[in-house]
Coordinates of C-alpha atoms in Angstrom, one line a residue:
X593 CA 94.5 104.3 119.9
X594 CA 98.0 102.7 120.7
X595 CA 97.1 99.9 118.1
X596 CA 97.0 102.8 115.5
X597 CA 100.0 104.3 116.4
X598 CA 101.7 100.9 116.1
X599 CA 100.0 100.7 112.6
X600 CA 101.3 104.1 111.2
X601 CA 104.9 103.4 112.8
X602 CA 105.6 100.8 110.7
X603 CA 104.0 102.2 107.6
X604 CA 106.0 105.6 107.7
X605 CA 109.1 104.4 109.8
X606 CA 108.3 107.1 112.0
X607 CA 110.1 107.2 115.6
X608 CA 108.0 109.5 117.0
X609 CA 104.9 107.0 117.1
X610 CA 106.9 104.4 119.0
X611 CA 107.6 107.0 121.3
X612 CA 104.6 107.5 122.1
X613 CA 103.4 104.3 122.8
X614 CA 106.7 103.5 124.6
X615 CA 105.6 106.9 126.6
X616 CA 101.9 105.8 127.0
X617 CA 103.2 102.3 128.3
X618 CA 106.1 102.7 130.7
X619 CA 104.5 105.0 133.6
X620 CA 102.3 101.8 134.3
X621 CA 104.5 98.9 134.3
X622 CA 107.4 98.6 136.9
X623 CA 110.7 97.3 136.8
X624 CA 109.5 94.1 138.2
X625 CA 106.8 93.8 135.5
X626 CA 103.7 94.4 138.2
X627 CA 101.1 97.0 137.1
X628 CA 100.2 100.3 139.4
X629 CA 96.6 98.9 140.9
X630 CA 95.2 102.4 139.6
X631 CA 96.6 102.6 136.2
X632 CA 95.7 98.6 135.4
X633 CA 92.5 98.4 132.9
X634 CA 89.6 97.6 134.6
X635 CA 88.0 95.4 132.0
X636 CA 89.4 92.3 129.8
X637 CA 89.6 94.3 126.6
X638 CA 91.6 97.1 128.3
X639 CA 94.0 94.6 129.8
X640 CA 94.5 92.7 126.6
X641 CA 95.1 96.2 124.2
X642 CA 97.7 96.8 127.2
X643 CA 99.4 93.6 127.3
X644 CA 100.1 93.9 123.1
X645 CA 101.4 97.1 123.7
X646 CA 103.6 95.8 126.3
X647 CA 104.9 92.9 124.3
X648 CA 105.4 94.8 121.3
X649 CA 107.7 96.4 123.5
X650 CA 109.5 93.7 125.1
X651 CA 110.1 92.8 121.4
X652 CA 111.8 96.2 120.5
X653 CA 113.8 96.4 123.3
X654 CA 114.1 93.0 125.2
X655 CA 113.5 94.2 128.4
X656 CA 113.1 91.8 130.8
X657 CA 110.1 93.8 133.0
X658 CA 107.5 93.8 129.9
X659 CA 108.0 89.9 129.5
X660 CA 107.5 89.7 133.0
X661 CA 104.3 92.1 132.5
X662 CA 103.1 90.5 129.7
X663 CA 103.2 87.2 130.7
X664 CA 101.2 87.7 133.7
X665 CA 98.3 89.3 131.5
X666 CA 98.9 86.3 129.2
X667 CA 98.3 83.9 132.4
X668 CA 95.4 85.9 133.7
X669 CA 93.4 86.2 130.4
X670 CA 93.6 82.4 129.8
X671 CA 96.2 80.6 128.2
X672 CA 96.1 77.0 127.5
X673 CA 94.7 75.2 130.3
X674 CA 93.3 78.0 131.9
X675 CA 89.7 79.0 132.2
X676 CA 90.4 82.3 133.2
X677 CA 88.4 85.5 132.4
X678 CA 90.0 86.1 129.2
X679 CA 87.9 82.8 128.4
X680 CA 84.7 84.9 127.9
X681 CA 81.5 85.2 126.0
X682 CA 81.2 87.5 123.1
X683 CA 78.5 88.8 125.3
X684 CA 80.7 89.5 128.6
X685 CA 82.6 90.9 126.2
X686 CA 81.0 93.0 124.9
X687 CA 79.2 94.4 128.1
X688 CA 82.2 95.6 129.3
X689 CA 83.8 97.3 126.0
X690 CA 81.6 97.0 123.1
X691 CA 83.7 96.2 119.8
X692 CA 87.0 95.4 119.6
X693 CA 88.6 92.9 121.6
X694 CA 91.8 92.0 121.3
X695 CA 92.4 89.1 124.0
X696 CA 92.8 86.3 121.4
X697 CA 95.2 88.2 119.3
X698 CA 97.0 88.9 122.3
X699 CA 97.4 85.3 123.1
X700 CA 98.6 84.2 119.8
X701 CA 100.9 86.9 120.0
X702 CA 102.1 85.7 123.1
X703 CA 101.7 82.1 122.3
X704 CA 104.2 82.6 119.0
X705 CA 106.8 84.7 120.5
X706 CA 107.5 82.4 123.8
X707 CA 106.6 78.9 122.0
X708 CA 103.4 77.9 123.4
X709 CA 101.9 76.3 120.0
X710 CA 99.6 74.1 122.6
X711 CA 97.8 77.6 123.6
X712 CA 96.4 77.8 120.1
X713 CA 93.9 75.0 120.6
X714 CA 92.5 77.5 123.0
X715 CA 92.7 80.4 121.0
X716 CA 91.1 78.4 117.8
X717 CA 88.1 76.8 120.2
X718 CA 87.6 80.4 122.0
X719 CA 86.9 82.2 118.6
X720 CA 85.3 79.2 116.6
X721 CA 83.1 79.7 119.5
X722 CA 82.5 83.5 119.4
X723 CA 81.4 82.6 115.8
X724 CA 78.6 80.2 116.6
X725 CA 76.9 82.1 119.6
X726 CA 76.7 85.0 116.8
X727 CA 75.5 82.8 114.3
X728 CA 78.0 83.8 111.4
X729 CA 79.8 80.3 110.6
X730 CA 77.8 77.8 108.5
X731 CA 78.7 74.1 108.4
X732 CA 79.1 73.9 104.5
X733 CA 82.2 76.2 104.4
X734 CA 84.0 74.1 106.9
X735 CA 87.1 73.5 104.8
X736 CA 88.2 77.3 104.5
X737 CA 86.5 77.8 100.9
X738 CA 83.7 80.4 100.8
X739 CA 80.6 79.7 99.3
X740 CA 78.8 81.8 97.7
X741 CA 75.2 79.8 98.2
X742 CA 75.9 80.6 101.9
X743 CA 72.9 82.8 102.9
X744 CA 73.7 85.3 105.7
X745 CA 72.4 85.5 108.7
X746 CA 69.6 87.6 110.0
X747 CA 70.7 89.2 113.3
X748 CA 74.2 89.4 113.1
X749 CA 75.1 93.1 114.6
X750 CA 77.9 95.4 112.9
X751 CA 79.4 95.6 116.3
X752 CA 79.6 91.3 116.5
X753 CA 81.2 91.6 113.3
X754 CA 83.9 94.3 113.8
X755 CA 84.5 92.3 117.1
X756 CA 84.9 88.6 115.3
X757 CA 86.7 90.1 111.9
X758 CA 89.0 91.9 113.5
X759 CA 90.2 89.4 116.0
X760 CA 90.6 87.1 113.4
X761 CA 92.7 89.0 110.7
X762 CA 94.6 90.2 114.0
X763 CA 94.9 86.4 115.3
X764 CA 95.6 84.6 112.1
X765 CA 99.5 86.2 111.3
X766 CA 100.7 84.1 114.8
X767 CA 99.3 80.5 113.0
X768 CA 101.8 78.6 111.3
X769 CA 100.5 77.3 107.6
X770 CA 100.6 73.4 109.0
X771 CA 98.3 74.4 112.6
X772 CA 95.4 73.0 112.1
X773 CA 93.2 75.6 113.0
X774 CA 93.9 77.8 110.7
X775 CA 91.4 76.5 108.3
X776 CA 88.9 76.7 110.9
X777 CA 89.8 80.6 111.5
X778 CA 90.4 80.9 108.0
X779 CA 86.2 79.5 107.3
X780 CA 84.9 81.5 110.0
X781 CA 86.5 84.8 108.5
X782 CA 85.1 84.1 105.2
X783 CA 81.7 83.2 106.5
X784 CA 81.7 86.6 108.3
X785 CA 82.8 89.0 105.4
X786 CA 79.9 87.1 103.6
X787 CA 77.7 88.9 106.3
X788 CA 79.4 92.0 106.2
X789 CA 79.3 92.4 102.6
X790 CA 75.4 91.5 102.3
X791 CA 74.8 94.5 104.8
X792 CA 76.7 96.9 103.1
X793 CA 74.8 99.8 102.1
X794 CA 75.6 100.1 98.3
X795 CA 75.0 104.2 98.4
X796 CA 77.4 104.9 101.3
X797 CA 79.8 102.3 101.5
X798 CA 79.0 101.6 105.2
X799 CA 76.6 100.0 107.0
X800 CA 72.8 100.5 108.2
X801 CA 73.2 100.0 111.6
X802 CA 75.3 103.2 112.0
X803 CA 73.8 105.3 109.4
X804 CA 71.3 106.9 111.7
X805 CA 74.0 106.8 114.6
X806 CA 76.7 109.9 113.4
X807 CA 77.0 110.9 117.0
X808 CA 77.6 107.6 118.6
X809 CA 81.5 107.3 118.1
X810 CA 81.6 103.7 119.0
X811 CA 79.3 102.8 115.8
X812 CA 82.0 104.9 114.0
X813 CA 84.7 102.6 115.0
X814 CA 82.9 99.5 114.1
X815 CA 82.5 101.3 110.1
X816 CA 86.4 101.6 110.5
X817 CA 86.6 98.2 112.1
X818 CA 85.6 96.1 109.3
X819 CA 87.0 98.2 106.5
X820 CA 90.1 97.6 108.4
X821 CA 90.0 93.6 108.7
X822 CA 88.3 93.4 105.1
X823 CA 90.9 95.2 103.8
X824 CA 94.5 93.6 106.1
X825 CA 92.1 90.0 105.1
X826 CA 93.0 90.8 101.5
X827 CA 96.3 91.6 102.0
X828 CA 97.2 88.1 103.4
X829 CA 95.4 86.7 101.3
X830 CA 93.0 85.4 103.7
X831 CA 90.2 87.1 102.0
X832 CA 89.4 87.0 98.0
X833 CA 90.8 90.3 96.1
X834 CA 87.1 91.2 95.2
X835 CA 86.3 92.0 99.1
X836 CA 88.6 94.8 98.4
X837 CA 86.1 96.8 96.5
X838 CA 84.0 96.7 99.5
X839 CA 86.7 97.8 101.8
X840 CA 87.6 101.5 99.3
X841 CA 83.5 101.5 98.9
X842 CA 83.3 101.8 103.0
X843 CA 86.7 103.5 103.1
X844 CA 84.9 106.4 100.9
X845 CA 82.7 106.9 103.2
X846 CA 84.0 106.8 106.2
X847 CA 86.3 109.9 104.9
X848 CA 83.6 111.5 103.2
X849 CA 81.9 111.7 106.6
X850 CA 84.8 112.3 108.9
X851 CA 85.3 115.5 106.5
X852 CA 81.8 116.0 105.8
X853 CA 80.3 116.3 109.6
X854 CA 83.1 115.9 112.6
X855 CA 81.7 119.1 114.2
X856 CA 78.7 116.6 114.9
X857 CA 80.5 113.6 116.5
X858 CA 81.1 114.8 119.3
X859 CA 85.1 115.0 119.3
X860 CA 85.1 118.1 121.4
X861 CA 83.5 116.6 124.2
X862 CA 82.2 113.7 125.6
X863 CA 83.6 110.3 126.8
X864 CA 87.6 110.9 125.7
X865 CA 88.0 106.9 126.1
X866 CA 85.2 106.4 123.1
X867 CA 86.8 109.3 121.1
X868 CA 90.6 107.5 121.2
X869 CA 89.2 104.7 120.5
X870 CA 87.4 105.3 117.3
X871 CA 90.3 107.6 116.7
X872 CA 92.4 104.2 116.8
X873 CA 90.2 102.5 114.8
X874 CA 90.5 105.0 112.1
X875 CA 94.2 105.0 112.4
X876 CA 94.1 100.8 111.4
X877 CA 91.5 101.6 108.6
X878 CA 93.9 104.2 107.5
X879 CA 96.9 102.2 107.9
X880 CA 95.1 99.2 105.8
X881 CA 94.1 101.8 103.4
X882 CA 96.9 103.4 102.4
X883 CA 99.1 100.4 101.4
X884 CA 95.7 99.4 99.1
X885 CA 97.2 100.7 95.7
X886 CA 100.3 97.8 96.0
X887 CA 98.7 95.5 98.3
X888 CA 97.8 92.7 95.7
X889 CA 100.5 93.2 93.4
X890 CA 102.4 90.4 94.1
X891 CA 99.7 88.6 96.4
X892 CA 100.5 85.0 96.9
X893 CA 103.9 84.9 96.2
X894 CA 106.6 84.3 98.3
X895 CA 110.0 85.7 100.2
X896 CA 111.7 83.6 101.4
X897 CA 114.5 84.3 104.2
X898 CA 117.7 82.1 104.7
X899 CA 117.9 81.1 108.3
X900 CA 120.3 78.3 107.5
X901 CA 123.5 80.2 106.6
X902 CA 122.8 82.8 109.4
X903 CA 121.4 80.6 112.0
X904 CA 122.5 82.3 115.3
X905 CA 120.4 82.3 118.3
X906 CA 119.8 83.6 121.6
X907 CA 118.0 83.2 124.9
X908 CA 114.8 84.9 125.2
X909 CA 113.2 86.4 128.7
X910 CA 111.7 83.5 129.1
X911 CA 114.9 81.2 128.8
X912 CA 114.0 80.1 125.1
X913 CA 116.4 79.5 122.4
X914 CA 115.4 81.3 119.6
X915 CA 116.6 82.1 116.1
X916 CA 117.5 85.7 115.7
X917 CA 119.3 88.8 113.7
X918 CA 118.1 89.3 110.2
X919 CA 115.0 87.5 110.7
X920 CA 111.4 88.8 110.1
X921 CA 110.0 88.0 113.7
X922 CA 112.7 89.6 115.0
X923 CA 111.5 93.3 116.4
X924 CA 114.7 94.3 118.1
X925 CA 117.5 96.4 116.6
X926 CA 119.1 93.1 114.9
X927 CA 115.6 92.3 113.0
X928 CA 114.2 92.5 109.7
X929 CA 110.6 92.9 110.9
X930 CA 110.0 96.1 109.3
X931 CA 111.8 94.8 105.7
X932 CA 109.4 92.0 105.9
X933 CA 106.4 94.8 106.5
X934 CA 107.4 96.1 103.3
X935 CA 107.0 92.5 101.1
X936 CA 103.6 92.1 102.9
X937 CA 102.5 95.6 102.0
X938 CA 103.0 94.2 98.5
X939 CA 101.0 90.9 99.2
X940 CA 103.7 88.7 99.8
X941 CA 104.3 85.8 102.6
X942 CA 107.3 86.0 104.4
X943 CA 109.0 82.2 105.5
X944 CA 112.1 81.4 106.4
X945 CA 114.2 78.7 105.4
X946 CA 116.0 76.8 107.9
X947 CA 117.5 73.9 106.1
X948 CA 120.1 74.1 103.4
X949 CA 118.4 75.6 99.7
X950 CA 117.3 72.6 97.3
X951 CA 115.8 73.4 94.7
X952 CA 112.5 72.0 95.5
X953 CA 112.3 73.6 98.9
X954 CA 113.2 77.2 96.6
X955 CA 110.4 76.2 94.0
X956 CA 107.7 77.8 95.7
X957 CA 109.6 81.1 96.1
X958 CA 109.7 84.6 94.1
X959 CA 112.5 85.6 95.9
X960 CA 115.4 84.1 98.3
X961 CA 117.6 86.3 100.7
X962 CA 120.8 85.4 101.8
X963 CA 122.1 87.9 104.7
X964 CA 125.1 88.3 106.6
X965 CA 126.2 84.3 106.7
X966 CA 127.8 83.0 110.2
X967 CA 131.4 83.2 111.0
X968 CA 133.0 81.5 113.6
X969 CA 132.4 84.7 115.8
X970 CA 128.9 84.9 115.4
X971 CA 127.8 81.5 115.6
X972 CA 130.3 78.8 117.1
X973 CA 129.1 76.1 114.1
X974 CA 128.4 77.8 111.5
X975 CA 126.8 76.5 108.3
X976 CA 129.3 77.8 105.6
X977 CA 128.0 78.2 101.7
X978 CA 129.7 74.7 99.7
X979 CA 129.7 74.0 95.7
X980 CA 126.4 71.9 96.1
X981 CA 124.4 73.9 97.5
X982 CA 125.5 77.0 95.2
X983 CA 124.5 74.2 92.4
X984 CA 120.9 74.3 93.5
X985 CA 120.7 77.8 94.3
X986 CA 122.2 78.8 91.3
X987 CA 119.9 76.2 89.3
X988 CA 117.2 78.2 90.8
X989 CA 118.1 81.4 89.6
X990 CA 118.5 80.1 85.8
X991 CA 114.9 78.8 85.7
X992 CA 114.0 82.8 87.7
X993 CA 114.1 83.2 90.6
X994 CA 115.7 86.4 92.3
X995 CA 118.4 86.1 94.8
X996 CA 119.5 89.1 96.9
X997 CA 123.0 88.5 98.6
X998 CA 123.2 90.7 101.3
X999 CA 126.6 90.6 103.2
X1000 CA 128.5 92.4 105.8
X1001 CA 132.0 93.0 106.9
X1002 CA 134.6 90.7 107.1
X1003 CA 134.0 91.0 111.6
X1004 CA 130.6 89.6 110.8
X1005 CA 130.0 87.9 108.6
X1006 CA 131.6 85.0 106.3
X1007 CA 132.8 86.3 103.1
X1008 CA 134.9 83.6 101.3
X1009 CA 132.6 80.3 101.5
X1010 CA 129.3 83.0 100.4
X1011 CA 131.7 83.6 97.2
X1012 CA 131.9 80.3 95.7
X1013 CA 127.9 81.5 95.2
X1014 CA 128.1 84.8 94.6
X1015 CA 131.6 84.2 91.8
X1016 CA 129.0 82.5 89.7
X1017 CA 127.2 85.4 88.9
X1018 CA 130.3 88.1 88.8
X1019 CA 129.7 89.4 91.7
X1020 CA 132.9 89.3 94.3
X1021 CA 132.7 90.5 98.0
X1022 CA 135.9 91.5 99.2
X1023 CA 137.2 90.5 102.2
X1024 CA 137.8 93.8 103.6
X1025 CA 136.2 96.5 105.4
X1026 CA 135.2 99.8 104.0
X1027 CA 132.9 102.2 105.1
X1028 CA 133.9 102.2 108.4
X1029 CA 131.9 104.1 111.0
X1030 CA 133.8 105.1 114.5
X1031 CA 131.5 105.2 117.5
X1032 CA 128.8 107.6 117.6
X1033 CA 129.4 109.7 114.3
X1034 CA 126.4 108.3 112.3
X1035 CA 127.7 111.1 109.2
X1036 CA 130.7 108.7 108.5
X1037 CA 127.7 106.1 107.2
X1038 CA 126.2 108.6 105.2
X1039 CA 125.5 108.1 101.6
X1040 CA 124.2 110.0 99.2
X1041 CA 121.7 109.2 96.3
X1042 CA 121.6 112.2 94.3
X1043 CA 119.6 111.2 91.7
X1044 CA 116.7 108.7 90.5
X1045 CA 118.0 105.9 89.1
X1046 CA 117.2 101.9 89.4
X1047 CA 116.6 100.2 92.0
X1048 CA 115.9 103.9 93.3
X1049 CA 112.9 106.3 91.8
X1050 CA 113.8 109.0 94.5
X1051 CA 117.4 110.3 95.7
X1052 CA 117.9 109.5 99.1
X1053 CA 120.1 109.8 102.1
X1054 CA 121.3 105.9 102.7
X1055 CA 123.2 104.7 106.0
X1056 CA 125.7 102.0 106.1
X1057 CA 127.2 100.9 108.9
X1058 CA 130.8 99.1 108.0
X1059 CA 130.4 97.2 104.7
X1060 CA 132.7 95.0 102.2
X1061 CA 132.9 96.5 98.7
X1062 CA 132.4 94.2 95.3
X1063 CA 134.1 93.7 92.2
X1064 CA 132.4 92.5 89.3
X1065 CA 132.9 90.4 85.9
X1066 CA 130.8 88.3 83.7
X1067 CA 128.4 91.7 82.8
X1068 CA 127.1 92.3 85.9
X1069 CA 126.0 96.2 86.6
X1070 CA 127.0 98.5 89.5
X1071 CA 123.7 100.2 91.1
X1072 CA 125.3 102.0 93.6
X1073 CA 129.0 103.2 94.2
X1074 CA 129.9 105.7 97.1
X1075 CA 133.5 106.9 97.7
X1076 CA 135.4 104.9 94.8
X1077 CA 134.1 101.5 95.9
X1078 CA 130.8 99.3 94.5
X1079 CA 128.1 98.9 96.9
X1080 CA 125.1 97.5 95.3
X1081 CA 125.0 95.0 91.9
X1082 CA 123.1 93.4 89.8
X1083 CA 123.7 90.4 87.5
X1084 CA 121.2 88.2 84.9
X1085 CA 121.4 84.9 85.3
X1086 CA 119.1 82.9 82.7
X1087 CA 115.5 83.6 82.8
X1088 CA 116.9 84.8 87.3
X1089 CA 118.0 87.7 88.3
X1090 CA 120.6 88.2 90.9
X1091 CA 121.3 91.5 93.7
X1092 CA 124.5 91.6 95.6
X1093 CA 124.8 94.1 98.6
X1094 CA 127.9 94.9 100.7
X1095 CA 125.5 95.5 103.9
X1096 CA 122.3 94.3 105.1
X1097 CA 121.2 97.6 106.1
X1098 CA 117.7 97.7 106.4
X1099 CA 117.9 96.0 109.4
X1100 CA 115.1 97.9 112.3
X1101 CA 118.2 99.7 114.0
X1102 CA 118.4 102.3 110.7
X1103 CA 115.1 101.6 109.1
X1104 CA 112.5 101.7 111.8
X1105 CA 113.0 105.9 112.8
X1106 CA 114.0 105.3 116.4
X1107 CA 117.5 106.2 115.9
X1108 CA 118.8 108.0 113.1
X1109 CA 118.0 111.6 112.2
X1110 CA 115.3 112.5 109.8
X1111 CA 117.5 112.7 106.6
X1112 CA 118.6 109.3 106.1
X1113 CA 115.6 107.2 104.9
X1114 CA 116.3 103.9 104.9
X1115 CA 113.0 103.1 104.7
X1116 CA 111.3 104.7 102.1
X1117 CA 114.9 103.8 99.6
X1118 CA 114.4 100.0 101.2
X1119 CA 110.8 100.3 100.0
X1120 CA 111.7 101.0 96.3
X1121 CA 114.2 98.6 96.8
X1122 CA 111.9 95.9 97.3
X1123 CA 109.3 97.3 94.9
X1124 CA 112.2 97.5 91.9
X1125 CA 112.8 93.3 93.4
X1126 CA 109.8 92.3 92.7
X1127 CA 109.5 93.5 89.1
X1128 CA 112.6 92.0 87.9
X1129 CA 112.3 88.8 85.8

């Protein structure tokens, strides 16, 4: 159920879900990290759905106690070199919570955020494994390429399958492209949705083994299950786009029978764990669902985030240095993890570049964002913008690529070296603060979009937070001008297009509903934003 509510936060931007998974969360876990005895899950799937709730939530708010909480789930599941109970069969598994498990996707999790890569060995073996004792992955499709001559096999129950698929579509965002079991994860995902496709019933979209079963709410989940990894598979490309037919066919009919016969599921009564959890599952199948319409419009390409110009890092719970502020993994108030939600919604891989731009290391990019570069204050060696590398960047753009510029006031960020890039295009950021918001009194940020005009299709209620202004030359095009002074740009540059922004304020803080009121949307005006990206040449 928590799992959903994560899902729908970060497709609507709305606080209130956080809240309450932040409210389900933090009677159980003290300040030391320990769990109440009588609150702790009983069974390895409860304790790993807990411990990703309570990492998420270290994430967003950097407490120390849910690291502490989380990484003694981590070490008591299994990490790498450790045989714990975490390290158990499908079977156990299922025995003690029948269909989703989430303790690999847990670990992976865990394994990315505090830089175990060795714990993925582990993770790879543990589900490679689940795969075999269920008798979904075939030797010929080794390599990560389905085959099509593969013939399914026989006895492989919808519940092993939502189990396995899900796990993997859940495990595989936490592998980097060079690990090398991805492809291993990658072929046994495939080889599954084989199996799950062949046992599709054609007529109602779902699956024979819960067609006789529309009491049993656990079978229920498993329908939502699969049309939930089938369809997050194709998203990220781990799937091909055809398996998203399937996906709507099963999605069809899992609404036409939650409208068609809930007074016969048993939802008024019964066992209330069984009925949030389905509940959940739908919630994923939903979220999945409704970001279907743009999910392969630009699948395959790439976004690509500077982490070289802002480079600045901190120490994690766990005494790590790690890169942070404007960065996609970055959950906290500094992070762009829900702006790089909204490229994936679209199909897109989010990377980060941390090396100065070449243009072969921009080649295989749509897009390149530049955000908020170091100053001195920010980062005690910063990596400051020179003519060479606004030669290759600006080489880029001529042959098309998009660039989005997004700066920040002259306190933080680097304004003067990020112009010898951005004077190429007509597009100046002045040194100089405007904007300016005092304390508390969000209003001061307040902008207002009165009407639908490009990159916009809505009018919307902006918030920025202290911002530069712009001047421009050489043609390019104001977008957005609030209070006398030019906000937002655009400028052609050969076959490239290039946006300039005085803020980078889609950052979580303002975009992810926990903190401003209800009027401003960020979100939804950073989503067109991205959308309107995405079309231009």
């Amino acid at each position: 159920m928590l799992a959903g509510m994560d899902a729908v936060w970060y497709d609507t931007a709305g606080g209130r879900y956080y809240e309450f998974v932040r409210g389900s969360v933090d009677p159980l876990v003290f300040t030391d990290g320990t769990i109440t005895a009588s609150d702790r899950p009983s069974d390895l799937c409860g304790r790993a759905l807990l411990g990703r709730q309570i990492l998420l939530l270290y994430r967003v708010t950097q407490d120390r106690k849910y690291y502490l909480a989380a990484k003694a789930m981590r070490d008591e599941l299994g990490g790498q070199g450790n045989n714990g109970p975490g390290r158990a069969s499908l079977a156990q598994i299922e025995s003690q919570r029948p269909g989703l498990c989430p303790v690999e996707p847990f670990l992976a999790e865990y394994a990315a955020v505090f830089q175990q890569p060795q714990d993925r060995t582990d993770i790879t073996r543990q589900l490679a494994l689940i795969a075999r004792g269920n008798g979904v992955l075939r030797a010929e499709s080794q390599d990560g390429v389905r085959s099509e001559m593969n013939e399914p096999s026989s006895e492989v129950s919808l519940r092993n399958m939502a189990v396995l698929m899900t796990g993997l579509v859940d495990t595989l965002p936490y592998y980097p492209q060079s690990d090398p079991g991805r492809v291993q994860l990658l072929a046994v995902l495939n080889d599954t949705a084989v199996d799950v496709i062949h046992a599709q019933d054609s007529r109602s979209g779902l699956w024979p083994q819960t067609q006789d079963q529309r009491t049993d709410t656990e079978a229920e989940g498993f329908d939502c299950l699969v049309t939930y990894a089938l369809a997050k598979g194709v998203r990220l490309g781990y799937l091909p786009r055809v398996d998203l037919t399937r996906a709507e066919r099963a999605w069809r009919g899992i609404r036409n029978r939650w409208h068609g016969d809930g007074d016969k599921r048993g939802l008024d009564g019964g066992d209330s764990n069984r009925e949030f959890a389905v509940t959940g599952a739908f919630l994923l199948a939903a979220s999945e669902m409704t970001l279907q319409p743009r999910a392969t419009e630009d699948l395959g390409s790439t976004v690509l985030l500077d982490g070289w110009y802002n480079s600045q890092t901190r120490k994690n719970a766990a005494g790590q240095t790690q890169l942070f502020h404007y960065k996609w993994d970055d959950y906290s108030d500094s992070g762009f993890s829900l702006f790089g939600h909204i490229f994936r919604s679209y199909g897109m891989t989010t990377a980060v570049l941390d090396s100065a731009p070449t243009i072969a290391t921009l080649s295989g990019a749509k897009e390149y964002i530049i955000v908020s570069p170091d100053n001195p204050a920010k980062n005690p060696h910063p990596h400051y913008m020179n003519a060479a590398d606004a030669d290759q960047i600006a080489a880029w753009v001529r042959s098309g690529g998009v660039l989005l510029i997004m700066e920040n006031d002259p306190a933080n960020a680097d304004i003067p070296h990020m112009d010898l890039l951005a004077d190429r295009f007509g597009l100046r950021f002045n040194n100089v603060l405007v904007h300016h918001v005092i304390g508390d009194r969000i209003e001061m940020g307040r902008i207002d979009v009165s009407s639908a005009a490009p990159p916009f299709t809505h009018p919307h209620v902006l918030y920025m937070k202290d911002t530069c202004s712009l001047t421009l030359s050489k043609g390019a095009k104001p977008l957005l001008q609030w209070q006398g002074e030019t906000l937002m740009a655009v400028a052609k540059y050969g076959r490239g297009t290039v946006v300039a922004v005085t803020d980078p304020w889609l950052y979580n803080e303002y975009t992810d509903g926990r903190k401003l009121p209800s009027e401003y949307d960020n979100f939804v005006a950073g989503t067109e934003l991205v959308h309107w990206l995405l079309e231009q040449p």
